[in-house]
mmCIF file with all atom_site columns, C-alpha atoms in Angstrom:
data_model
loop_
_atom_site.group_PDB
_atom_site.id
_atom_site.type_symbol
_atom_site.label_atom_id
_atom_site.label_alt_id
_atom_site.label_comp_id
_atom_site.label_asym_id
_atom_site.label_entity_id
_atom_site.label_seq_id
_atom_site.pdbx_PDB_ins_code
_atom_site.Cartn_x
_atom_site.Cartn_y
_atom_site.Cartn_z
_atom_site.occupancy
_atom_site.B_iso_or_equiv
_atom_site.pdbx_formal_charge
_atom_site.auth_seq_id
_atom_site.auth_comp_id
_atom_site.auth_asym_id
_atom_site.auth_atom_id
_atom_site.pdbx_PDB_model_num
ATOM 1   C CA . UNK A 1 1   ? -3.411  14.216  16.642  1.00 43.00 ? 1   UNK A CA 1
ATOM 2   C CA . UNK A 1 2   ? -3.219  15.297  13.384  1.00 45.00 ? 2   UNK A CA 1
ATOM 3   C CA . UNK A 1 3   ? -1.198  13.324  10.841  1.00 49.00 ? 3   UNK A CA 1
ATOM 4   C CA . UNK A 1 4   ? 2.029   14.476  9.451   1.00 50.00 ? 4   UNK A CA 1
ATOM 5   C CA . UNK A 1 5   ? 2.509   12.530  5.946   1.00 53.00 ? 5   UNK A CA 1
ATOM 6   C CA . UNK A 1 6   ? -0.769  10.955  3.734   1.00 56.00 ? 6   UNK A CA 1
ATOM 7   C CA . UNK A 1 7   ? 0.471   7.995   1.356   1.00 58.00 ? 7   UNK A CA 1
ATOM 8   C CA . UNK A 1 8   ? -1.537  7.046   -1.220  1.00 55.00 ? 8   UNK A CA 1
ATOM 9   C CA . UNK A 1 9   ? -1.175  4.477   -3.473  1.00 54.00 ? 9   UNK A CA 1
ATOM 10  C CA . UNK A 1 10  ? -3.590  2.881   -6.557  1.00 54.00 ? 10  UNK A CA 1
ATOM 11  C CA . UNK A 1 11  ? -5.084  -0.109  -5.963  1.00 53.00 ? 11  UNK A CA 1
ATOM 12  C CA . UNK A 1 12  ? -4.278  -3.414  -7.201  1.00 52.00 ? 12  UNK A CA 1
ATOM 13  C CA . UNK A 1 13  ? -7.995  -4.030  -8.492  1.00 52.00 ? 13  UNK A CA 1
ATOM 14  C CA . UNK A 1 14  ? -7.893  -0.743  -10.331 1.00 52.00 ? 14  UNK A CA 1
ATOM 15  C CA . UNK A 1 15  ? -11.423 -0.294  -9.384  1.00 63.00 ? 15  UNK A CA 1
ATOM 16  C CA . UNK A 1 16  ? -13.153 2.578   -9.962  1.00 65.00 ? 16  UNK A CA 1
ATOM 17  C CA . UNK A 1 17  ? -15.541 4.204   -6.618  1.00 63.00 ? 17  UNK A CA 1
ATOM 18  C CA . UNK A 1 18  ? -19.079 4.610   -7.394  1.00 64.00 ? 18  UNK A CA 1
ATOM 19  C CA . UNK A 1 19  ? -19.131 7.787   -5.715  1.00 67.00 ? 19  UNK A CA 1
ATOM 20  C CA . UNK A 1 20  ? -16.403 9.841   -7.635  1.00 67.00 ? 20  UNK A CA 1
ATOM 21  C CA . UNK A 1 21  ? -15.941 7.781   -10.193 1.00 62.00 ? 21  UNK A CA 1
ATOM 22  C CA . UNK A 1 22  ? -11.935 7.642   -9.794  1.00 63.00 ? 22  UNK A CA 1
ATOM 23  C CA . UNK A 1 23  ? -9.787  4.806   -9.807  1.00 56.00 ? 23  UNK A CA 1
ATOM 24  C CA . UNK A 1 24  ? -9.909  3.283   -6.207  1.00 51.00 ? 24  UNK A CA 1
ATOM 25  C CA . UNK A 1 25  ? -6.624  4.197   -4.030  1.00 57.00 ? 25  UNK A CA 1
ATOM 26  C CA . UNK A 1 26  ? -4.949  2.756   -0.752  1.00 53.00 ? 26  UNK A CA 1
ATOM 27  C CA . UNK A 1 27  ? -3.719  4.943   1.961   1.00 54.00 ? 27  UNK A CA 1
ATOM 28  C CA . UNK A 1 28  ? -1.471  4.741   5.057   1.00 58.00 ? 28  UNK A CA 1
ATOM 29  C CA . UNK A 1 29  ? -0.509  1.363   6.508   1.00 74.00 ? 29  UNK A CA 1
ATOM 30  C CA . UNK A 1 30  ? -2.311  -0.713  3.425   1.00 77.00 ? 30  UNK A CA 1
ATOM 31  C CA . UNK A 1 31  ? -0.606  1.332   0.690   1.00 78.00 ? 31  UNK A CA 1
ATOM 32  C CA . UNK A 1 32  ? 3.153   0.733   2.213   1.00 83.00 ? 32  UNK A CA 1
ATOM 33  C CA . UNK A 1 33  ? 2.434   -2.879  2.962   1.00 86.00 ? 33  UNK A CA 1
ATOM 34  C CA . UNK A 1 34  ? 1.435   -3.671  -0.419  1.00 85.00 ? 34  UNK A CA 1
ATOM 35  C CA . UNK A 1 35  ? 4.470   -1.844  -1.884  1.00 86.00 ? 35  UNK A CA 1
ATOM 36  C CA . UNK A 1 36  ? 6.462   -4.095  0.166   1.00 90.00 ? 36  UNK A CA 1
ATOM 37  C CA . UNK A 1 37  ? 5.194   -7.054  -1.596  1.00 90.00 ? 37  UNK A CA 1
ATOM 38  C CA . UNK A 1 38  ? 5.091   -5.450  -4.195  1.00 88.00 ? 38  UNK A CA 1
ATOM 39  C CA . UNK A 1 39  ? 8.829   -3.848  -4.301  1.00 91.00 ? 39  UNK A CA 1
ATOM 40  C CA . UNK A 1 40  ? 10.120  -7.445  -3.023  1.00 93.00 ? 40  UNK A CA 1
ATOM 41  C CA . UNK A 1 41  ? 8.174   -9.585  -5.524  1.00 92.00 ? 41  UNK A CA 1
ATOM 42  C CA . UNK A 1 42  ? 8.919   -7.589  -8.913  1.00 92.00 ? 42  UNK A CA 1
ATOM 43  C CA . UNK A 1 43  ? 11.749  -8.983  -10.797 1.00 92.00 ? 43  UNK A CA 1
ATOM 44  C CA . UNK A 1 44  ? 14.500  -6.831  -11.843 1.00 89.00 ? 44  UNK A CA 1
ATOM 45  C CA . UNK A 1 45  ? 13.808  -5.281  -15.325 1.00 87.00 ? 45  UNK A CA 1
ATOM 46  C CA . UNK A 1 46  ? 10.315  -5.356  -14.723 1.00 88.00 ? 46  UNK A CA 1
ATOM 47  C CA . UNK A 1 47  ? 9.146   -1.956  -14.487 1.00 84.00 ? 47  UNK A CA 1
ATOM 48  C CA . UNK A 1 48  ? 9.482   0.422   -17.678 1.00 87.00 ? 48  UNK A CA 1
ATOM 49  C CA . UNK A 1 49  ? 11.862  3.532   -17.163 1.00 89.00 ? 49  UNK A CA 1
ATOM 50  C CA . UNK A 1 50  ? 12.988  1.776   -14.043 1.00 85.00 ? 50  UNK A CA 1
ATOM 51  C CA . UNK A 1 51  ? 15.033  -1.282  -15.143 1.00 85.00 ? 51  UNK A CA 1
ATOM 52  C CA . UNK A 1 52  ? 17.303  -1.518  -11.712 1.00 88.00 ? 52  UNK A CA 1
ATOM 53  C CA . UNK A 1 53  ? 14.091  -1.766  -9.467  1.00 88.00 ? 53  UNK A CA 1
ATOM 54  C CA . UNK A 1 54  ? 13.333  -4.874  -7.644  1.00 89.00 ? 54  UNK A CA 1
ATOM 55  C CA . UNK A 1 55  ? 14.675  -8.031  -6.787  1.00 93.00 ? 55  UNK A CA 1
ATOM 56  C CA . UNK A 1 56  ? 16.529  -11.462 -7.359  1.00 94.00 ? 56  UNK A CA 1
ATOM 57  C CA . UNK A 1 57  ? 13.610  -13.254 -4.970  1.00 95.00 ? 57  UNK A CA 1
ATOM 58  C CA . UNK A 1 58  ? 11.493  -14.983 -7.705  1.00 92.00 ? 58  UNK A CA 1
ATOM 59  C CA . UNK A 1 59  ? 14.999  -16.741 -9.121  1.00 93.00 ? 59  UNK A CA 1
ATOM 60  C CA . UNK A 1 60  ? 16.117  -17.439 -5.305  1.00 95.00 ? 60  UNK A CA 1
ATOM 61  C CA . UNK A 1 61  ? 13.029  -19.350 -4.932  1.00 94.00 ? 61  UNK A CA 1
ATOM 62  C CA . UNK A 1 62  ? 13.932  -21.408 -7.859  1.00 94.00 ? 62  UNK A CA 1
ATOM 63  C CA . UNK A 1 63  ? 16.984  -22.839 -5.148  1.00 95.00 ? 63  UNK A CA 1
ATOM 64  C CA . UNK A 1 64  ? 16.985  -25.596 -2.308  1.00 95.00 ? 64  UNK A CA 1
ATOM 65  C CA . UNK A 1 65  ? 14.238  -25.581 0.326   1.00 95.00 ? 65  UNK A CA 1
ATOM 66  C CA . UNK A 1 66  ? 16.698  -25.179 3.007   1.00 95.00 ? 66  UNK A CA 1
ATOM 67  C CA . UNK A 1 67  ? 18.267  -22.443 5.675   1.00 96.00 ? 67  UNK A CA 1
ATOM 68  C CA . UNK A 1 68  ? 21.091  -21.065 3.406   1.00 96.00 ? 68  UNK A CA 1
ATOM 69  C CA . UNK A 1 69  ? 18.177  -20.563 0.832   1.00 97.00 ? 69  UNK A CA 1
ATOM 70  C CA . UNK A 1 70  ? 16.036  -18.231 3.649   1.00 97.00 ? 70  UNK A CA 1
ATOM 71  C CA . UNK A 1 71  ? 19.026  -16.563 4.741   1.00 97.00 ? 71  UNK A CA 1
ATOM 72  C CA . UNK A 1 72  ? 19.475  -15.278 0.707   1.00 97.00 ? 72  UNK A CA 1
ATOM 73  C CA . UNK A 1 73  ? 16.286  -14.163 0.632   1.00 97.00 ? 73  UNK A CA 1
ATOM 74  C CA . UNK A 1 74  ? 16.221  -12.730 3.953   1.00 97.00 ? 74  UNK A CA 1
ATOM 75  C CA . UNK A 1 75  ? 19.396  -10.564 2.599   1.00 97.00 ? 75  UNK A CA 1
ATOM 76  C CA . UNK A 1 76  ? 18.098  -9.712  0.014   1.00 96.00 ? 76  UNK A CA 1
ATOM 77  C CA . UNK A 1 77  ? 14.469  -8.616  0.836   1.00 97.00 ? 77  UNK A CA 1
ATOM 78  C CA . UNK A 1 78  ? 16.603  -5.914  3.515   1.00 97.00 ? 78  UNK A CA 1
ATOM 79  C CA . UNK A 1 79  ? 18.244  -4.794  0.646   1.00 96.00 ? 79  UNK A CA 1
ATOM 80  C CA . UNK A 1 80  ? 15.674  -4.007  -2.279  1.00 96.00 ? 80  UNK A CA 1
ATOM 81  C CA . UNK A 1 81  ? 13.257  -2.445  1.018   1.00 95.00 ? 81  UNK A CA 1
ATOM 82  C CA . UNK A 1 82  ? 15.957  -0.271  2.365   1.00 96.00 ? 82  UNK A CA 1
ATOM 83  C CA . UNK A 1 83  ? 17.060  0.686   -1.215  1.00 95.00 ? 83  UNK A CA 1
ATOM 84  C CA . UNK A 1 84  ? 13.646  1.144   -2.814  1.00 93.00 ? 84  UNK A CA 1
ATOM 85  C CA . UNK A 1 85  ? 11.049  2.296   0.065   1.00 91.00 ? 85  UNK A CA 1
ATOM 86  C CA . UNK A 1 86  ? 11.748  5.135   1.533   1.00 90.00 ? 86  UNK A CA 1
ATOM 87  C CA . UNK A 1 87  ? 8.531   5.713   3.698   1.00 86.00 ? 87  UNK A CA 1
ATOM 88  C CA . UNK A 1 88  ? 9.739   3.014   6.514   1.00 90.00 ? 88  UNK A CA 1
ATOM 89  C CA . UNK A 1 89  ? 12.394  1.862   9.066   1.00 93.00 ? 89  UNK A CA 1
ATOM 90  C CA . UNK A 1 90  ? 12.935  -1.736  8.818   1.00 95.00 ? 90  UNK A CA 1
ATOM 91  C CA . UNK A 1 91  ? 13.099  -3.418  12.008  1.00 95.00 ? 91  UNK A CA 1
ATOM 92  C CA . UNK A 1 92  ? 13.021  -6.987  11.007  1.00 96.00 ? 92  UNK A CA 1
ATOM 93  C CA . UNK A 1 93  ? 13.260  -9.249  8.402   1.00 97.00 ? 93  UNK A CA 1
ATOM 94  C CA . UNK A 1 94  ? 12.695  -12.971 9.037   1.00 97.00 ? 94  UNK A CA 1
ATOM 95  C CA . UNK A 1 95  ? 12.488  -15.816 6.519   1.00 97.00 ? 95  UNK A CA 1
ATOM 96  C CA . UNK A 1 96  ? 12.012  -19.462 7.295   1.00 97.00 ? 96  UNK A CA 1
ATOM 97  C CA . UNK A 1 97  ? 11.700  -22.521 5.072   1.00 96.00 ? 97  UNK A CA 1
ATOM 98  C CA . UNK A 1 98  ? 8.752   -24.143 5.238   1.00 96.00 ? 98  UNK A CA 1
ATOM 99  C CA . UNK A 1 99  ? 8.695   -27.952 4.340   1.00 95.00 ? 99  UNK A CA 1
ATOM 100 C CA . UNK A 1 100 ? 5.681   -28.886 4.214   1.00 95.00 ? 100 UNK A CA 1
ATOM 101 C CA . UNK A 1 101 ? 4.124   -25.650 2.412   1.00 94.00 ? 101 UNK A CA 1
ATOM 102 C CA . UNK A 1 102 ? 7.043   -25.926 -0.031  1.00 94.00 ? 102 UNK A CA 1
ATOM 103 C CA . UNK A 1 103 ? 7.617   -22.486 0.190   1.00 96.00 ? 103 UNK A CA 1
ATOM 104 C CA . UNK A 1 104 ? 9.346   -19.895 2.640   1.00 97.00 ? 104 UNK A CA 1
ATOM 105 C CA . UNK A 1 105 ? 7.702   -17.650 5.272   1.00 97.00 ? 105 UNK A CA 1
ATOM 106 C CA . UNK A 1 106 ? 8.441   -14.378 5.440   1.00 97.00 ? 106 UNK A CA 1
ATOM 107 C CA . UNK A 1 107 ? 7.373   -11.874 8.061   1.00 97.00 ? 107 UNK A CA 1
ATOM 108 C CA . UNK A 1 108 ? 8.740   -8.327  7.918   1.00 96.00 ? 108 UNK A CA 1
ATOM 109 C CA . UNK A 1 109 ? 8.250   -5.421  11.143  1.00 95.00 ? 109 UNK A CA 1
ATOM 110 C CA . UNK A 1 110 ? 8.666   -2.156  10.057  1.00 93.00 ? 110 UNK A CA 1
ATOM 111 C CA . UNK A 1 111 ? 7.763   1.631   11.492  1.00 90.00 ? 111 UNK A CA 1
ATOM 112 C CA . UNK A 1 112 ? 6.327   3.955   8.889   1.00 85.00 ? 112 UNK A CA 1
ATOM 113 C CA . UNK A 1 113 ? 8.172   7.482   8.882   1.00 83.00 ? 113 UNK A CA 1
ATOM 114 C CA . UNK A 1 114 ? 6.070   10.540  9.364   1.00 74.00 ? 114 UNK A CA 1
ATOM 115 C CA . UNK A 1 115 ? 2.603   9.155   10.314  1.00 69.00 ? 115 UNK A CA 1
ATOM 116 C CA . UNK A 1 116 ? 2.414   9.469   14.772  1.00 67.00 ? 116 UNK A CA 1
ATOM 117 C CA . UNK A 1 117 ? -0.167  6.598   16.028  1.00 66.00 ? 117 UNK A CA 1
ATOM 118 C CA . UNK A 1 118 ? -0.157  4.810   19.079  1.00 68.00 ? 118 UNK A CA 1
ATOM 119 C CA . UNK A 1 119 ? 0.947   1.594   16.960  1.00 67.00 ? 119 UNK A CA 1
ATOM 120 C CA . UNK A 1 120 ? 4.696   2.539   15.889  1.00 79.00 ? 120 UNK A CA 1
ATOM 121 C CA . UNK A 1 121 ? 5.742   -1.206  15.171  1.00 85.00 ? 121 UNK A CA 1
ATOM 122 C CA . UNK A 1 122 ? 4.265   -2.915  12.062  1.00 88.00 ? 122 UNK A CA 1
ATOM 123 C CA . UNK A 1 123 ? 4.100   -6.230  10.291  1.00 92.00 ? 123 UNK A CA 1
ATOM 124 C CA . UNK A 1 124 ? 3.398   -7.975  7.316   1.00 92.00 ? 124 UNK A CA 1
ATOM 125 C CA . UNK A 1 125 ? 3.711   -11.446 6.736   1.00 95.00 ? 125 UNK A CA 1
ATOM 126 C CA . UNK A 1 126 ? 3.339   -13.406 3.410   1.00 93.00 ? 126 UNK A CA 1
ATOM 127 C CA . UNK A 1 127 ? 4.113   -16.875 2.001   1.00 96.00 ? 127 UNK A CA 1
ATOM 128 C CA . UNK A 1 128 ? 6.798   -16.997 -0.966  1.00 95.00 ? 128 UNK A CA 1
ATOM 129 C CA . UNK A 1 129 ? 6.471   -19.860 -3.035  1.00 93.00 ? 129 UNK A CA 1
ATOM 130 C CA . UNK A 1 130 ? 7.886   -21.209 -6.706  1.00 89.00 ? 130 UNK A CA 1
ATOM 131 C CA . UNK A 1 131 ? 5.388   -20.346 -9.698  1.00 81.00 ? 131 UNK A CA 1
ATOM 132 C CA . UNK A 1 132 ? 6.145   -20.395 -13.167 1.00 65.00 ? 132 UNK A CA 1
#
């Protein structure tokens, strides 16, 4: 079955491939799962030309290591995806404290629009923690 929509992204290593000597690029499922790190872990501000993208998660991470702390983040992680990536349907958004890791948990399920495969359903899971 042939495939609707290609995404393509950079890579974060900006490596170049030996072969064509171009900058090394993501596509499909890797390229929209590291924009959702990506899109959830830049700070507001951060990007030139494009002061209103991303999100308040770095500061939130800065609060209590408790529930009402997770749910925060878990609100606003939906937000900045549904408001700043466009290629997927969020399905769920979970974030749990985790004591002894000091951090938070968060595992996200998503479909990506436009590309038919027999796996519709998604997920990437990452660990946020403080860091200065």
């Amino acid at each position: 079955m042939p495939k609707a929509i290609d995404f393509k992204d950079v890579s974060i290593s900006l490596g170049i491939n030996p072969v064509t000597e171009d900058v090394l690029t993501t596509t499909d499922e890797t390229a929209v799962k590291r924009a959702l790190y990506n899109i959830v872990m830049t700070r507001k501000g951060e990007r030139f030309f494009k002061p209103d993208l991303g999100s308040n998660v770095a500061d939130l991470l800065f609060e209590p290591l408790d529930a009402a702390t997770a749910s925060l983040l878990k609100e606003e992680i939906e937000y900045v995806i549904n408001k700043y990536e466009p290629r997927i349907n969020l399905l769920r958004c979970d974030v749990d404290a985790d004591y002894d890791g000091n951090g938070f948990e968060c595992s996200i399920s998503f479909e990506i629009i436009g590309i038919p495969t027999d796996v519709q359903v998604r997920d990437v899971e990452f660990f946020l923690e403080r860091t200065r």
